[in-house]
């Protein structure tokens, strides 16, 4: 069974204070690792897909990296509007090859 | 692009009644749509997967007779919660995939907050 563990559960940063969120996973044949942003009371917003170890993707202040066991979401010089819950999900190549397995998320709060 | 809408955004119903939630892909054809449920401070749990024109595939532990899913077209899927009870109160979110479900990215709707009194 695919599993995703995100840490920390919550992270509080000052504006401009860079940090990283962690996503550890176990999956049978990784097809893709996904990062989403979710604001309170809203559906997740797609950020990145990573397919293989060593891959990196960037979008504004966010950079996602992938190894064979974990992914990091690096946030550089965050702003208050980056406050949200960040979700990590994996899509495995086992029996349910379309299913996304989500972690519980990291609640990021950026204070001005 | 890749916009998914849901209607209604919130609904309150009495115990024992049924409620229907619509999920639409607005600017693309969704070969596959997914229904998730999310409890407070919990991760999204997949309930079922539907492909246009065929029966939905339900995850283990999800009652197919209680959560009826219809995917009548490439842009519309509906979830009907039948004989709703207070424990069905949750945040229901749909997503849609443009390409092959095995590889395509999923785009999520804004969610529907269901409260059963």
mmCIF file of C-alpha atoms in Angstrom:
data_model
loop_
_atom_site.group_PDB
_atom_site.id
_atom_site.type_symbol
_atom_site.label_atom_id
_atom_site.label_comp_id
_atom_site.label_asym_id
_atom_site.label_seq_id
_atom_site.Cartn_x
_atom_site.Cartn_y
_atom_site.Cartn_z
ATOM 1 C CA UNK A 1 0.000 0.000 0.000
ATOM 2 C CA UNK A 2 1.314 3.424 -0.974
ATOM 3 C CA UNK A 3 2.074 5.749 1.925
ATOM 4 C CA UNK A 4 2.890 9.445 2.178
ATOM 5 C CA UNK A 5 4.145 11.229 5.295
ATOM 6 C CA UNK A 6 4.565 14.971 5.389
ATOM 7 C CA UNK A 7 6.550 16.959 7.912
ATOM 8 C CA UNK A 8 6.289 19.177 9.752
ATOM 9 C CA UNK A 9 2.536 19.219 10.344
ATOM 10 C CA UNK A 10 2.678 22.976 10.787
ATOM 11 C CA UNK A 11 5.333 25.571 10.083
ATOM 12 C CA UNK A 12 5.351 29.201 11.035
ATOM 13 C CA UNK A 13 7.782 31.521 9.222
ATOM 14 C CA UNK A 14 8.518 35.197 9.153
ATOM 15 C CA UNK A 15 8.222 36.905 5.797
ATOM 16 C CA UNK A 16 11.491 36.375 3.923
ATOM 17 C CA UNK A 17 12.545 33.386 6.038
ATOM 18 C CA UNK A 18 13.261 30.507 3.651
ATOM 19 C CA UNK A 19 12.532 26.897 4.612
ATOM 20 C CA UNK A 20 11.642 23.450 3.273
ATOM 21 C CA UNK A 21 8.730 21.067 3.583
ATOM 22 C CA UNK A 22 9.311 17.321 3.483
ATOM 23 C CA UNK A 23 7.318 14.539 1.853
ATOM 24 C CA UNK A 24 8.479 10.967 2.492
ATOM 25 C CA UNK A 25 6.857 8.217 0.488
ATOM 26 C CA UNK A 26 6.728 4.499 -0.135
ATOM 27 C CA UNK A 27 5.167 3.422 -3.386
ATOM 28 C CA UNK A 28 5.151 0.485 -5.715
ATOM 29 C CA UNK A 29 6.583 1.876 -8.915
ATOM 30 C CA UNK A 30 6.341 5.648 -8.779
ATOM 31 C CA UNK A 31 4.485 7.131 -11.739
ATOM 32 C CA UNK A 32 4.464 10.642 -10.377
ATOM 33 C CA UNK A 33 4.750 12.768 -7.240
ATOM 34 C CA UNK A 34 2.477 15.776 -7.032
ATOM 35 C CA UNK A 35 2.484 18.928 -4.946
ATOM 36 C CA UNK A 36 -0.718 20.876 -4.375
ATOM 37 C CA UNK A 37 -1.595 24.006 -2.438
ATOM 38 C CA UNK A 38 -4.895 24.108 -0.564
ATOM 39 C CA UNK A 39 -6.436 27.235 0.922
ATOM 40 C CA UNK A 40 -9.048 26.888 3.700
ATOM 41 C CA UNK A 41 -12.410 25.714 2.377
ATOM 42 C CA UNK A 42 -11.079 25.312 -1.166
ATOM 43 C CA UNK A 43 -10.012 22.473 -3.403
ATOM 44 C CA UNK A 44 -6.320 21.750 -3.969
ATOM 45 C CA UNK A 45 -4.494 23.817 -6.575
ATOM 46 C CA UNK A 46 -1.954 21.964 -8.695
ATOM 47 C CA UNK A 47 1.660 23.104 -8.309
ATOM 48 C CA UNK A 48 4.111 20.504 -9.624
ATOM 49 C CA UNK A 49 4.531 16.975 -10.926
ATOM 50 C CA UNK A 50 7.858 15.168 -10.539
ATOM 51 C CA UNK A 51 8.458 11.861 -12.289
ATOM 52 C CA UNK A 52 11.968 10.681 -11.505
ATOM 53 C CA UNK A 53 14.697 11.044 -8.899
ATOM 54 C CA UNK A 54 16.861 14.077 -9.491
ATOM 55 C CA UNK A 55 14.114 16.061 -11.154
ATOM 56 C CA UNK A 56 13.511 19.644 -10.013
ATOM 57 C CA UNK A 57 10.784 22.139 -10.867
ATOM 58 C CA UNK A 58 10.384 25.793 -9.962
ATOM 59 C CA UNK A 59 7.512 28.243 -9.848
ATOM 60 C CA UNK A 60 8.035 31.709 -8.438
ATOM 61 C CA UNK A 61 9.238 31.242 -4.830
ATOM 62 C CA UNK A 62 8.673 27.475 -4.833
ATOM 63 C CA UNK A 63 11.058 24.739 -5.891
ATOM 64 C CA UNK A 64 10.272 21.022 -5.720
ATOM 65 C CA UNK A 65 12.894 18.297 -5.728
ATOM 66 C CA UNK A 66 12.656 14.520 -5.770
ATOM 67 C CA UNK A 67 14.758 11.599 -4.542
ATOM 68 C CA UNK A 68 13.898 7.915 -4.463
ATOM 69 C CA UNK A 69 12.434 8.218 -0.976
ATOM 70 C CA UNK A 70 11.324 11.810 -0.498
ATOM 71 C CA UNK A 71 10.496 15.126 -2.011
ATOM 72 C CA UNK A 72 11.164 18.603 -0.723
ATOM 73 C CA UNK A 73 9.260 21.793 -1.382
ATOM 74 C CA UNK A 74 11.642 24.676 -0.866
ATOM 75 C CA UNK A 75 10.139 28.089 -0.212
ATOM 76 C CA UNK A 76 12.477 31.004 -0.816
ATOM 77 C CA UNK A 77 11.741 34.376 0.804
ATOM 78 C CA UNK A 78 8.081 33.542 1.466
ATOM 79 C CA UNK A 79 5.354 36.156 1.576
ATOM 80 C CA UNK A 80 2.140 36.143 3.660
ATOM 81 C CA UNK A 81 0.171 35.103 0.566
ATOM 82 C CA UNK A 82 2.107 31.831 0.521
ATOM 83 C CA UNK A 83 0.244 30.833 3.678
ATOM 84 C CA UNK A 84 -1.726 27.651 2.925
ATOM 85 C CA UNK A 85 -1.686 23.908 3.419
ATOM 86 C CA UNK A 86 0.718 22.166 1.053
ATOM 87 C CA UNK A 87 -0.234 18.640 0.062
ATOM 88 C CA UNK A 88 1.978 15.956 -1.386
ATOM 89 C CA UNK A 89 0.571 12.973 -3.289
ATOM 90 C CA UNK A 90 2.000 9.978 -5.105
ATOM 91 C CA UNK A 91 0.672 7.978 -7.990
ATOM 92 C CA UNK A 92 1.924 4.425 -7.983
ATOM 93 C CA UNK A 93 2.185 1.802 -10.648
ATOM 94 C CA UNK A 94 0.642 -0.981 -8.603
ATOM 95 C CA UNK A 95 -2.877 -2.352 -8.942
ATOM 96 C CA UNK A 96 -4.548 1.045 -8.759
ATOM 97 C CA UNK A 97 -2.364 2.810 -11.273
ATOM 98 C CA UNK A 98 -4.445 5.966 -11.374
ATOM 99 C CA UNK A 99 -4.967 6.524 -7.658
ATOM 100 C CA UNK A 100 -3.403 9.468 -5.857
ATOM 101 C CA UNK A 101 -2.402 8.824 -2.255
ATOM 102 C CA UNK A 102 -2.209 12.044 -0.277
ATOM 103 C CA UNK A 103 -0.308 13.015 2.816
ATOM 104 C CA UNK A 104 -2.012 15.015 5.569
ATOM 105 C CA UNK A 105 -0.301 18.188 4.495
ATOM 106 C CA UNK A 106 1.852 20.898 6.040
ATOM 107 C CA UNK A 107 0.076 24.018 7.231
ATOM 108 C CA UNK A 108 2.344 26.940 6.404
ATOM 109 C CA UNK A 109 1.801 30.318 8.038
ATOM 110 C CA UNK A 110 3.928 33.264 6.918
ATOM 111 C CA UNK A 111 3.786 36.254 9.209
ATOM 112 C CA UNK A 112 4.418 39.774 7.853
ATOM 113 C CA UNK B 1 -7.027 26.349 -18.538
ATOM 114 C CA UNK B 2 -8.030 23.096 -16.720
ATOM 115 C CA UNK B 3 -10.823 24.602 -14.638
ATOM 116 C CA UNK B 4 -13.150 22.369 -12.643
ATOM 117 C CA UNK B 5 -16.316 23.651 -10.992
ATOM 118 C CA UNK B 6 -18.580 22.148 -8.358
ATOM 119 C CA UNK B 7 -22.132 22.933 -7.415
ATOM 120 C CA UNK B 8 -23.301 23.640 -4.821
ATOM 121 C CA UNK B 9 -20.391 25.025 -2.818
ATOM 122 C CA UNK B 10 -22.228 24.203 0.397
ATOM 123 C CA UNK B 11 -25.427 22.409 1.303
ATOM 124 C CA UNK B 12 -27.340 21.664 4.476
ATOM 125 C CA UNK B 13 -29.813 18.795 4.448
ATOM 126 C CA UNK B 14 -31.867 16.851 6.932
ATOM 127 C CA UNK B 15 -30.999 13.327 7.955
ATOM 128 C CA UNK B 16 -32.582 10.773 5.635
ATOM 129 C CA UNK B 17 -32.717 12.994 2.572
ATOM 130 C CA UNK B 18 -30.555 12.779 -0.535
ATOM 131 C CA UNK B 19 -28.296 15.431 -1.994
ATOM 132 C CA UNK B 20 -26.676 15.693 -5.415
ATOM 133 C CA UNK B 21 -23.332 17.354 -6.088
ATOM 134 C CA UNK B 22 -22.242 18.282 -9.619
ATOM 135 C CA UNK B 23 -18.702 18.396 -10.937
ATOM 136 C CA UNK B 24 -17.946 19.993 -14.300
ATOM 137 C CA UNK B 25 -14.787 20.405 -16.319
ATOM 138 C CA UNK B 26 -15.229 23.819 -17.921
ATOM 139 C CA UNK B 27 -12.528 24.034 -20.570
ATOM 140 C CA UNK B 28 -11.458 20.472 -21.247
ATOM 141 C CA UNK B 29 -12.881 17.018 -21.719
ATOM 142 C CA UNK B 30 -12.333 14.856 -18.677
ATOM 143 C CA UNK B 31 -11.881 11.209 -19.514
ATOM 144 C CA UNK B 32 -11.733 10.389 -15.831
ATOM 145 C CA UNK B 33 -13.225 12.082 -12.800
ATOM 146 C CA UNK B 34 -12.499 11.355 -9.177
ATOM 147 C CA UNK B 35 -14.457 11.956 -5.977
ATOM 148 C CA UNK B 36 -12.707 12.599 -2.678
ATOM 149 C CA UNK B 37 -13.825 13.234 0.868
ATOM 150 C CA UNK B 38 -11.843 15.313 3.336
ATOM 151 C CA UNK B 39 -12.465 15.510 7.073
ATOM 152 C CA UNK B 40 -11.016 18.421 9.091
ATOM 153 C CA UNK B 41 -7.227 18.289 9.334
ATOM 154 C CA UNK B 42 -7.169 15.016 7.417
ATOM 155 C CA UNK B 43 -5.852 14.162 3.995
ATOM 156 C CA UNK B 44 -8.029 13.684 0.942
ATOM 157 C CA UNK B 45 -9.452 10.173 0.749
ATOM 158 C CA UNK B 46 -10.411 8.833 -2.663
ATOM 159 C CA UNK B 47 -13.970 7.544 -2.713
ATOM 160 C CA UNK B 48 -14.408 6.510 -6.323
ATOM 161 C CA UNK B 49 -13.181 6.888 -9.867
ATOM 162 C CA UNK B 50 -15.483 7.287 -12.835
ATOM 163 C CA UNK B 51 -14.886 7.091 -16.551
ATOM 164 C CA UNK B 52 -17.373 8.601 -18.947
ATOM 165 C CA UNK B 53 -20.069 6.131 -19.912
ATOM 166 C CA UNK B 54 -19.055 3.361 -17.549
ATOM 167 C CA UNK B 55 -19.719 2.364 -13.964
ATOM 168 C CA UNK B 56 -17.682 3.973 -11.228
ATOM 169 C CA UNK B 57 -14.983 2.086 -9.383
ATOM 170 C CA UNK B 58 -15.341 2.475 -5.629
ATOM 171 C CA UNK B 59 -12.575 2.312 -3.065
ATOM 172 C CA UNK B 60 -12.697 -0.314 -0.371
ATOM 173 C CA UNK B 61 -15.064 0.658 2.411
ATOM 174 C CA UNK B 62 -17.125 3.107 0.335
ATOM 175 C CA UNK B 63 -20.767 2.075 -0.021
ATOM 176 C CA UNK B 64 -21.683 2.197 -3.685
ATOM 177 C CA UNK B 65 -25.417 2.168 -2.907
ATOM 178 C CA UNK B 66 -25.048 5.169 -0.658
ATOM 179 C CA UNK B 67 -22.762 7.257 -2.841
ATOM 180 C CA UNK B 68 -24.156 7.100 -6.360
ATOM 181 C CA UNK B 69 -21.861 8.369 -9.081
ATOM 182 C CA UNK B 70 -22.879 9.154 -12.633
ATOM 183 C CA UNK B 71 -20.476 10.277 -15.361
ATOM 184 C CA UNK B 72 -22.829 10.880 -18.247
ATOM 185 C CA UNK B 73 -20.591 13.090 -20.373
ATOM 186 C CA UNK B 74 -16.970 14.104 -20.754
ATOM 187 C CA UNK B 75 -17.620 17.294 -18.814
ATOM 188 C CA UNK B 76 -20.046 16.279 -16.059
ATOM 189 C CA UNK B 77 -20.012 13.874 -13.145
ATOM 190 C CA UNK B 78 -22.480 13.797 -10.271
ATOM 191 C CA UNK B 79 -22.273 12.387 -6.763
ATOM 192 C CA UNK B 80 -25.547 11.665 -4.976
ATOM 193 C CA UNK B 81 -25.415 11.003 -1.259
ATOM 194 C CA UNK B 82 -28.530 8.942 -0.559
ATOM 195 C CA UNK B 83 -30.247 8.813 2.823
ATOM 196 C CA UNK B 84 -27.658 11.140 4.288
ATOM 197 C CA UNK B 85 -26.768 10.917 7.978
ATOM 198 C CA UNK B 86 -24.784 13.301 10.202
ATOM 199 C CA UNK B 87 -21.656 11.138 9.822
ATOM 200 C CA UNK B 88 -21.733 11.897 6.081
ATOM 201 C CA UNK B 89 -21.060 15.552 6.862
ATOM 202 C CA UNK B 90 -17.754 16.358 5.202
ATOM 203 C CA UNK B 91 -15.999 18.297 2.465
ATOM 204 C CA UNK B 92 -16.487 16.555 -0.889
ATOM 205 C CA UNK B 93 -14.053 17.395 -3.665
ATOM 206 C CA UNK B 94 -14.013 16.217 -7.259
ATOM 207 C CA UNK B 95 -11.101 16.209 -9.652
ATOM 208 C CA UNK B 96 -10.756 15.597 -13.338
ATOM 209 C CA UNK B 97 -8.005 14.262 -15.524
ATOM 210 C CA UNK B 98 -7.479 15.289 -19.124
ATOM 211 C CA UNK B 99 -5.384 12.416 -20.280
ATOM 212 C CA UNK B 100 -4.869 8.824 -19.398
ATOM 213 C CA UNK B 101 -5.772 8.452 -15.734
ATOM 214 C CA UNK B 102 -2.558 6.610 -15.099
ATOM 215 C CA UNK B 103 -0.391 9.551 -16.014
ATOM 216 C CA UNK B 104 -2.485 12.669 -16.192
ATOM 217 C CA UNK B 105 -2.466 15.395 -13.619
ATOM 218 C CA UNK B 106 -5.669 15.855 -11.684
ATOM 219 C CA UNK B 107 -7.341 19.254 -11.468
ATOM 220 C CA UNK B 108 -9.553 19.798 -8.476
ATOM 221 C CA UNK B 109 -12.846 21.551 -8.031
ATOM 222 C CA UNK B 110 -13.433 24.040 -5.201
ATOM 223 C CA UNK B 111 -15.231 21.469 -3.052
ATOM 224 C CA UNK B 112 -18.710 21.122 -1.556
ATOM 225 C CA UNK B 113 -19.298 21.391 2.170
ATOM 226 C CA UNK B 114 -22.106 19.019 3.178
ATOM 227 C CA UNK B 115 -23.739 19.358 6.572
ATOM 228 C CA UNK B 116 -26.386 16.815 7.570
ATOM 229 C CA UNK B 117 -28.567 17.826 10.495
#
